[in-house]
Short mmCIF file of C-alpha atoms and ligand atoms in Angstrom, two decimals:
data_model
loop_
_atom_site.label_atom_id
_atom_site.label_comp_id
_atom_site.label_asym_id
_atom_site.label_seq_id
_atom_site.Cartn_x
_atom_site.Cartn_y
_atom_site.Cartn_z
CA MET A 579 -5.14 -4.08 34.08
CA ARG A 580 -6.17 -7.21 31.91
CA GLU A 581 -3.38 -8.73 29.67
CA ILE A 582 -4.82 -7.26 26.54
CA GLU A 583 -4.77 -3.88 27.90
CA GLN A 584 -1.30 -4.25 29.11
CA ARG A 585 -0.31 -5.25 25.52
CA ALA A 586 -2.01 -2.37 24.02
CA ALA A 587 -0.15 -0.14 26.56
CA ARG A 588 3.08 -1.61 25.84
CA ALA A 589 2.51 -1.23 22.01
CA TYR A 590 1.86 2.60 22.70
CA ARG A 591 5.16 2.80 24.70
CA GLU A 592 7.08 1.08 21.99
CA LYS A 593 5.73 2.87 19.14
CA PHE A 594 5.23 6.48 20.55
CA GLY A 595 8.18 6.41 23.20
CA GLU A 596 6.11 7.57 25.93
CA GLU A 597 3.36 6.55 28.47
CA PRO A 598 -0.06 6.39 27.23
CA GLU A 599 -2.60 8.63 29.36
CA LEU A 600 -5.73 6.16 29.36
CA VAL A 601 -6.31 2.63 28.24
CA ALA A 602 -9.95 1.08 27.65
CA SER A 603 -11.06 -2.26 26.26
CA ALA A 604 -14.27 -3.67 24.74
CA PRO A 605 -15.46 -7.17 24.11
CA GLY A 606 -16.67 -9.11 21.02
CA ARG A 607 -20.13 -10.45 21.23
CA LEU A 608 -22.42 -13.17 20.50
CA ASN A 609 -26.05 -13.23 20.09
CA LEU A 610 -27.91 -15.81 22.05
CA ILE A 611 -31.12 -15.33 20.33
CA GLY A 612 -33.07 -12.40 18.52
CA GLU A 613 -31.37 -12.56 15.03
CA HIS A 614 -32.12 -10.01 12.14
CA THR A 615 -34.57 -8.40 14.72
CA ASP A 616 -32.58 -5.18 15.53
CA TYR A 617 -33.20 -3.38 12.21
CA ASN A 618 -36.72 -4.32 12.24
CA GLY A 619 -37.10 -2.22 15.73
CA GLY A 620 -37.41 -5.37 17.55
CA PHE A 621 -35.62 -7.31 20.56
CA VAL A 622 -31.99 -9.04 20.72
CA LEU A 623 -30.51 -10.86 23.65
CA PRO A 624 -26.42 -10.74 23.07
CA CYS A 625 -23.60 -11.32 25.74
CA ALA A 626 -20.31 -10.06 25.71
CA ILE A 627 -17.55 -12.78 25.09
CA ASP A 628 -14.09 -12.89 27.08
CA ARG A 629 -12.22 -11.72 24.21
CA ARG A 630 -11.55 -8.04 23.82
CA ILE A 631 -9.73 -5.11 21.82
CA ALA A 632 -7.78 -2.56 23.86
CA ALA A 633 -6.93 1.15 22.97
CA ALA A 634 -4.20 2.99 24.69
CA VAL A 635 -4.13 6.61 23.89
CA GLY A 636 -2.32 9.79 24.63
CA LYS A 637 -1.72 13.21 23.19
CA GLY A 638 -1.09 13.51 19.30
CA GLY A 639 0.89 16.64 18.67
CA PHE A 640 -0.26 17.74 15.23
CA GLU A 641 -1.42 14.65 13.84
CA THR A 642 -3.52 11.75 14.99
CA ARG A 643 -1.81 8.29 14.41
CA LEU A 644 -3.09 4.93 14.93
CA TYR A 645 -1.13 1.87 15.42
CA SER A 646 -2.26 -1.73 15.54
CA ALA A 647 -0.26 -4.32 17.34
CA ASP A 648 -1.67 -7.02 15.87
CA PHE A 649 -0.93 -5.84 12.23
CA ASP A 650 2.12 -3.97 13.18
CA GLU A 651 1.34 -1.04 10.95
CA THR A 652 0.66 2.72 11.59
CA ARG A 653 -2.13 4.49 9.76
CA ARG A 654 -2.88 8.11 9.80
CA MET A 655 -6.44 9.88 10.13
CA ASP A 656 -6.46 10.38 6.31
CA ASP A 657 -9.13 9.04 4.40
CA ARG A 658 -10.92 5.57 4.32
CA ASP A 659 -8.81 2.79 3.19
CA SER A 660 -10.99 -0.13 4.16
CA SER A 661 -8.41 -1.28 6.76
CA TRP A 662 -8.75 -1.73 10.38
CA ALA A 663 -8.22 1.91 11.03
CA ASP A 664 -11.47 2.68 9.33
CA TYR A 665 -13.38 1.68 12.63
CA PRO A 666 -11.33 4.26 15.01
CA ARG A 667 -11.42 6.76 12.28
CA GLY A 668 -15.24 6.31 12.08
CA VAL A 669 -15.65 6.72 15.69
CA ALA A 670 -13.79 10.01 15.87
CA TRP A 671 -15.41 11.41 12.74
CA ALA A 672 -18.93 10.29 14.13
CA MET A 673 -17.91 12.23 17.51
CA GLY A 674 -17.04 15.37 15.20
CA GLU A 675 -20.38 14.80 13.43
CA ALA A 676 -22.17 14.93 16.77
CA GLY A 677 -20.46 18.34 17.58
CA HIS A 678 -17.62 17.13 19.87
CA GLU A 679 -14.26 18.66 19.89
CA ILE A 680 -11.61 16.09 19.01
CA GLU A 681 -8.23 17.07 18.77
CA ALA A 682 -5.21 15.05 17.48
CA PHE A 683 -4.47 11.83 19.34
CA ARG A 684 -2.09 8.74 19.29
CA ALA A 685 -3.75 5.22 19.83
CA ALA A 686 -2.20 1.85 19.88
CA PHE A 687 -4.80 -1.09 19.54
CA ALA A 688 -4.17 -4.87 20.64
CA GLY A 689 -6.87 -7.52 20.65
CA ASP A 690 -7.67 -11.15 20.81
CA VAL A 691 -11.32 -11.47 19.36
CA PRO A 692 -11.17 -13.57 16.39
CA LEU A 693 -11.44 -11.54 13.28
CA ARG A 694 -14.01 -12.12 10.32
CA SER A 695 -15.84 -14.95 12.27
CA GLY A 696 -19.07 -12.83 13.12
CA LEU A 697 -18.11 -12.06 16.79
CA SER A 698 -18.09 -8.38 16.33
CA SER A 699 -14.42 -7.51 16.27
CA SER A 700 -15.48 -4.31 14.48
CA ALA A 701 -17.77 -3.28 17.49
CA ALA A 702 -15.13 -4.16 19.95
CA ILE A 703 -12.61 -1.76 18.32
CA GLU A 704 -15.63 0.87 17.95
CA ALA A 705 -16.47 0.54 21.47
CA ALA A 706 -13.02 0.65 22.94
CA THR A 707 -12.12 3.52 20.67
CA ALA A 708 -15.33 5.54 21.87
CA LEU A 709 -14.95 4.93 25.64
CA VAL A 710 -11.35 5.75 25.73
CA LEU A 711 -11.78 8.96 23.60
CA ASP A 712 -14.82 9.94 25.61
CA ALA A 713 -12.76 9.82 28.70
CA PHE A 714 -9.44 11.46 27.31
CA PHE A 715 -11.37 14.37 25.89
CA GLY A 716 -13.77 14.69 28.72
CA LEU A 717 -16.87 14.70 26.40
CA GLY A 718 -19.16 13.15 29.03
CA ILE A 719 -21.13 11.20 26.55
CA GLY A 720 -23.34 8.21 28.12
CA ARG A 721 -22.63 4.84 26.97
CA THR A 722 -25.93 4.35 25.07
CA ASP A 723 -25.16 7.63 23.05
CA LEU A 724 -21.56 6.04 22.71
CA ALA A 725 -23.20 3.18 21.07
CA VAL A 726 -25.31 5.10 18.78
CA LEU A 727 -22.12 6.93 17.60
CA CYS A 728 -20.35 3.71 16.97
CA GLN A 729 -23.13 2.44 14.77
CA ARG A 730 -23.10 5.58 12.94
CA ALA A 731 -19.31 5.11 12.28
CA GLU A 732 -20.08 1.83 11.02
CA ASN A 733 -23.02 2.54 8.96
CA ASP A 734 -21.89 5.96 7.58
CA TYR A 735 -18.12 5.83 7.63
CA VAL A 736 -17.18 2.35 7.25
CA GLY A 737 -20.36 1.68 5.02
CA VAL A 738 -21.56 -1.26 6.47
CA GLY A 739 -25.42 -1.10 7.15
CA THR A 740 -25.76 -2.97 10.33
CA GLY A 741 -28.19 -2.53 13.27
CA ILE A 742 -27.52 -1.45 16.90
CA MET A 743 -27.03 -4.94 18.62
CA ASP A 744 -23.14 -5.39 18.26
CA GLN A 745 -22.56 -1.84 19.69
CA TYR A 746 -24.87 -1.98 22.35
CA ALA A 747 -23.58 -5.41 23.58
CA SER A 748 -19.82 -4.17 23.46
CA LEU A 749 -20.76 -1.09 25.55
CA LEU A 750 -23.37 -2.19 27.96
CA CYS A 751 -23.13 -5.97 28.59
CA GLU A 752 -22.33 -6.98 32.26
CA ALA A 753 -20.11 -10.11 33.33
CA GLY A 754 -22.31 -12.96 33.86
CA ALA A 755 -25.31 -11.61 32.08
CA ALA A 756 -26.93 -11.20 28.77
CA LEU A 757 -28.38 -8.18 27.59
CA LEU A 758 -31.94 -7.69 26.48
CA VAL A 759 -32.29 -4.56 24.05
CA ASP A 760 -35.30 -3.12 22.91
CA CYS A 761 -33.73 -1.97 19.49
CA ARG A 762 -36.73 0.77 19.04
CA SER A 763 -36.81 2.58 22.26
CA LEU A 764 -33.03 1.51 22.88
CA GLU A 765 -33.67 0.43 26.24
CA ALA A 766 -31.62 -2.33 27.86
CA GLN A 767 -31.50 -4.60 30.76
CA SER A 768 -29.29 -7.32 32.06
CA VAL A 769 -30.58 -10.80 32.32
CA PRO A 770 -28.73 -13.30 34.43
CA LEU A 771 -26.98 -15.82 32.47
CA ASP A 772 -26.15 -18.44 35.19
CA LEU A 773 -24.71 -21.18 33.02
CA GLU A 774 -22.70 -22.71 36.01
CA ALA A 775 -26.12 -23.04 37.70
CA GLY A 776 -27.56 -25.13 34.84
CA GLY A 777 -24.16 -26.96 34.39
CA LEU A 778 -23.59 -25.76 30.93
CA SER A 779 -20.96 -24.29 28.77
CA LEU A 780 -21.33 -21.86 25.79
CA VAL A 781 -19.54 -23.57 22.75
CA VAL A 782 -18.92 -21.65 19.55
CA CYS A 783 -18.27 -23.08 16.36
CA ASP A 784 -16.45 -20.92 13.94
CA THR A 785 -17.22 -22.72 10.44
CA ARG A 786 -14.50 -20.78 8.84
CA VAL A 787 -16.78 -19.73 5.83
CA GLU A 788 -16.26 -15.91 5.62
CA ARG A 789 -19.49 -14.25 5.12
CA GLY A 790 -18.69 -13.35 1.56
CA LEU A 791 -22.24 -12.93 0.33
CA ALA A 792 -23.00 -11.48 3.76
CA ASP A 793 -23.38 -7.85 2.41
CA THR A 794 -25.69 -8.26 -0.30
CA GLY A 795 -27.71 -10.99 1.49
CA TYR A 796 -27.96 -8.75 4.55
CA ASN A 797 -28.89 -5.81 2.53
CA ASP A 798 -31.51 -7.68 0.42
CA ARG A 799 -33.04 -9.05 3.71
CA ARG A 800 -33.39 -5.60 5.13
CA ALA A 801 -35.12 -4.10 1.91
CA THR A 802 -37.73 -7.00 1.95
CA CYS A 803 -38.46 -6.31 5.56
CA GLU A 804 -39.14 -2.96 4.88
CA ARG A 805 -41.28 -3.67 1.90
CA ALA A 806 -43.41 -6.25 3.87
CA ALA A 807 -43.65 -3.54 6.77
CA ALA A 808 -44.80 -0.78 4.31
CA ARG A 809 -47.43 -3.49 2.71
CA LEU A 810 -48.84 -4.07 6.54
CA GLY A 811 -48.90 -0.49 6.89
CA VAL A 812 -46.70 -0.64 10.00
CA GLU A 813 -43.41 1.46 10.87
CA ALA A 814 -41.51 -1.66 11.19
CA LEU A 815 -41.89 -5.52 11.71
CA ARG A 816 -41.70 -5.08 15.35
CA ASP A 817 -45.58 -3.93 15.05
CA ALA A 818 -46.81 -6.73 13.07
CA THR A 819 -48.84 -9.43 14.61
CA GLU A 820 -48.80 -13.07 13.61
CA GLY A 821 -52.29 -12.75 12.50
CA GLU A 822 -51.39 -9.95 9.90
CA LEU A 823 -49.00 -12.17 8.24
CA LYS A 824 -51.60 -13.69 6.24
CA LEU A 825 -51.51 -10.56 4.02
CA LEU A 826 -48.06 -11.29 2.99
CA SER A 827 -46.91 -13.76 0.59
CA GLY A 828 -43.85 -15.07 -1.15
CA GLU A 829 -40.53 -13.93 0.22
CA GLU A 830 -42.10 -10.91 2.26
CA LEU A 831 -44.14 -13.53 4.16
CA LYS A 832 -41.34 -15.92 4.86
CA ARG A 833 -38.92 -13.02 6.17
CA ALA A 834 -41.86 -11.32 8.11
CA ARG A 835 -42.79 -14.57 9.66
CA HIS A 836 -39.11 -14.95 11.11
CA VAL A 837 -39.07 -11.53 12.44
CA VAL A 838 -42.45 -11.86 14.23
CA THR A 839 -41.86 -15.38 15.70
CA GLU A 840 -38.40 -14.26 16.52
CA ASN A 841 -39.25 -11.20 18.66
CA ALA A 842 -41.76 -13.64 20.41
CA ARG A 843 -38.95 -16.04 21.12
CA VAL A 844 -36.67 -13.63 22.51
CA LEU A 845 -39.04 -12.52 25.16
CA LYS A 846 -39.88 -16.09 26.09
CA ALA A 847 -36.12 -16.75 26.25
CA VAL A 848 -35.86 -14.04 28.91
CA GLU A 849 -38.41 -15.44 30.84
CA ALA A 850 -36.82 -18.76 30.58
CA LEU A 851 -33.47 -17.44 31.69
CA ARG A 852 -34.97 -15.77 34.76
CA ASP A 853 -36.62 -19.10 35.70
CA ARG A 854 -33.12 -20.82 35.10
CA ASP A 855 -35.23 -22.99 32.78
CA PHE A 856 -32.48 -24.06 30.18
CA ASP A 857 -34.62 -27.00 28.54
CA GLU A 858 -37.04 -24.01 27.49
CA PHE A 859 -34.17 -21.74 26.61
CA GLY A 860 -32.65 -24.45 24.49
CA ARG A 861 -35.76 -25.28 22.70
CA LEU A 862 -36.11 -21.65 21.58
CA MET A 863 -32.50 -21.56 20.09
CA TYR A 864 -33.50 -24.81 18.20
CA ALA A 865 -36.64 -23.03 16.90
CA SER A 866 -34.77 -19.88 16.10
CA HIS A 867 -32.21 -21.68 13.89
CA ALA A 868 -34.93 -23.53 12.09
CA SER A 869 -36.46 -20.18 11.30
CA LEU A 870 -33.39 -18.56 10.06
CA ARG A 871 -32.65 -21.59 8.00
CA ASP A 872 -36.26 -22.05 6.47
CA ASP A 873 -37.76 -18.55 6.57
CA TYR A 874 -35.01 -16.08 6.63
CA GLU A 875 -32.64 -18.31 4.43
CA VAL A 876 -29.35 -17.04 5.96
CA SER A 877 -27.86 -20.53 7.18
CA THR A 878 -25.43 -22.64 5.48
CA PRO A 879 -24.77 -26.32 5.31
CA GLU A 880 -21.91 -25.83 7.64
CA LEU A 881 -23.85 -24.11 10.25
CA ASP A 882 -26.98 -26.86 9.82
CA THR A 883 -24.21 -29.60 10.16
CA PHE A 884 -23.07 -28.01 13.66
CA VAL A 885 -26.52 -27.77 14.89
CA GLU A 886 -27.74 -31.18 13.95
CA THR A 887 -24.44 -32.80 15.32
CA ALA A 888 -24.78 -30.59 18.58
CA GLU A 889 -28.49 -31.86 18.83
CA GLU A 890 -27.37 -35.39 18.57
CA HIS A 891 -24.55 -34.92 21.16
CA GLY A 892 -26.99 -33.56 23.98
CA ALA A 893 -27.00 -29.88 23.42
CA ARG A 894 -29.86 -28.29 25.04
CA GLY A 895 -30.17 -25.90 22.33
CA ALA A 896 -28.10 -24.64 19.43
CA ARG A 897 -28.47 -22.00 16.36
CA LEU A 898 -26.36 -19.91 14.14
CA THR A 899 -25.40 -16.53 15.62
CA GLY A 900 -24.90 -13.17 14.05
CA ALA A 901 -25.86 -12.53 10.40
CA GLY A 902 -25.48 -15.98 9.04
CA PHE A 903 -24.31 -16.84 5.36
CA GLY A 904 -21.14 -18.32 7.32
CA GLY A 905 -19.53 -17.15 10.59
CA CYS A 906 -20.41 -18.94 13.76
CA ALA A 907 -22.86 -21.12 15.61
CA ILE A 908 -23.39 -21.79 19.28
CA ALA A 909 -24.54 -24.65 21.27
CA LEU A 910 -25.58 -24.98 25.02
CA MET A 911 -23.79 -28.15 26.16
CA PRO A 912 -23.31 -30.12 29.47
CA GLU A 913 -20.36 -29.10 30.99
CA GLY A 914 -17.56 -31.32 30.16
CA GLU A 915 -19.00 -32.68 26.67
CA THR A 916 -17.47 -29.87 24.67
CA ALA A 917 -14.58 -31.96 23.35
CA GLU A 918 -16.77 -34.76 22.06
CA LEU A 919 -19.01 -32.39 20.38
CA ALA A 920 -15.89 -30.77 18.54
CA ASP A 921 -14.37 -34.10 17.45
CA ALA A 922 -17.94 -35.19 16.23
CA CYS A 923 -18.32 -32.06 14.37
CA GLU A 924 -14.70 -32.09 13.11
CA GLN A 925 -15.58 -35.49 11.56
CA ALA A 926 -18.86 -34.28 10.13
CA PHE A 927 -17.22 -31.52 8.44
CA ALA A 928 -14.36 -33.51 6.97
CA ARG A 929 -16.86 -36.13 5.61
CA ARG A 930 -18.85 -33.44 4.00
CA GLY A 931 -15.76 -31.72 2.48
CA PHE A 932 -16.14 -28.45 4.68
CA GLU A 933 -13.26 -26.36 5.93
CA GLU A 934 -11.85 -27.59 9.19
CA PRO A 935 -13.90 -25.56 11.99
CA ALA A 936 -12.62 -23.92 15.02
CA PHE A 937 -14.19 -24.32 18.67
CA TYR A 938 -14.18 -21.86 21.44
CA GLU A 939 -15.62 -21.68 24.95
CA PHE A 940 -16.52 -18.29 25.96
CA VAL A 941 -17.82 -16.96 29.28
CA PRO A 942 -20.19 -14.09 29.28
CA ALA A 943 -18.12 -11.16 30.10
CA ALA A 944 -18.27 -7.47 31.01
CA GLY A 945 -18.72 -4.77 28.39
CA ALA A 946 -16.11 -1.88 27.58
CA GLU A 947 -14.29 -0.67 30.56
CA LEU A 948 -11.74 1.99 31.34
CA ALA A 949 -8.55 0.31 32.80
CA THR A 950 -7.05 1.42 35.96
CA GLY A 951 -3.45 1.34 36.80
CA ILE A 952 -1.17 1.90 33.73
CA GLU A 953 2.22 0.40 34.80
CA GLU A 954 5.26 -1.06 33.24
C1 GLA B 661 -25.09 -8.46 11.96
C2 GLA B 661 -25.29 -7.03 12.55
C3 GLA B 661 -26.36 -6.93 13.52
C4 GLA B 661 -27.46 -7.73 13.45
C5 GLA B 661 -27.13 -9.22 13.04
C6 GLA B 661 -28.38 -10.18 12.58
O1 GLA B 661 -24.28 -9.15 13.01
O2 GLA B 661 -24.12 -6.28 12.50
O3 GLA B 661 -26.70 -5.56 13.77
O4 GLA B 661 -28.43 -7.19 12.34
O5 GLA B 661 -26.27 -9.32 11.83
O6 GLA B 661 -29.07 -10.34 13.67
#
């Protein structure tokens, strides 16, 4: 059992006075390339990070109870209350909506995914809940369907209109690999992400800017993409070609140009990874960032500063990751040069009067898993 799974099991024991029956955990994610393409029916290439949220469950008696070891609080099934509990509630709700029988249960959660950083702690708690409830109630739902249920929980219960990327990554990624997802057909395949062979590490900078504008900014972008697709007479921008872009203008042109070029970059990035061509992969990352900054307009001065500083310090590639408007950026750095980049970046942030950033190095990790061997 992973340490975080043991913590959830211990929390269950302490809170509910008995052994949990099952434990599962699921990771946060970062997206290597393919941003704002998922809700346009396009391609994404995320990988799971080695930070997880674990859920321990057992029988509930008359009433479902949810306990968070991190917040040290218990919540009931009740109504939505905009707390962490809305995610597991939403998953149980979505399972019910899909016709699955869910009885009362008890669950304890513990996690180490950084919160509110754009690393998908919400997908992690959804995926851990979904996998553990599926096993506990013997529902036999496959992983891709579990991911769709989790997205439904997030969209229709929690009320955040995200695409499918985060839930797919958390449920389907494999260790040492990225996951290419076709967000229209929902087919996914692992692509080896052999950073060691390239002598590289994956550095993440959390700009500590909470994605305050994210909801409106995100929904605006989605709406513009839908208008652009309608104007081109295609179902989604996934179907648009570069040649057709000339039929658009203004904001619709800029947003659509990002989506069309980004989809092409994802497919090229997959080829580059397969060839272990990290120079090409890095170039595509920089191009993705420029497109998100100039055409999609979701970058911030902090994210741009990190990307510029990373480039000056020898990063093969760097870009914002996730929705933008704050949150995190990533860089592919030659191994051993992370500390230097972090120093330089801290100085650059201080000079510009930005919040002090946080840095992480993540290893591409396994997706959601049931833990075996529950013990003291
Ligand atoms: C957020 C959403 C994802 C995706 C990204 C942008 O992370 O949750 O579904 O749309 O933004 O690529």
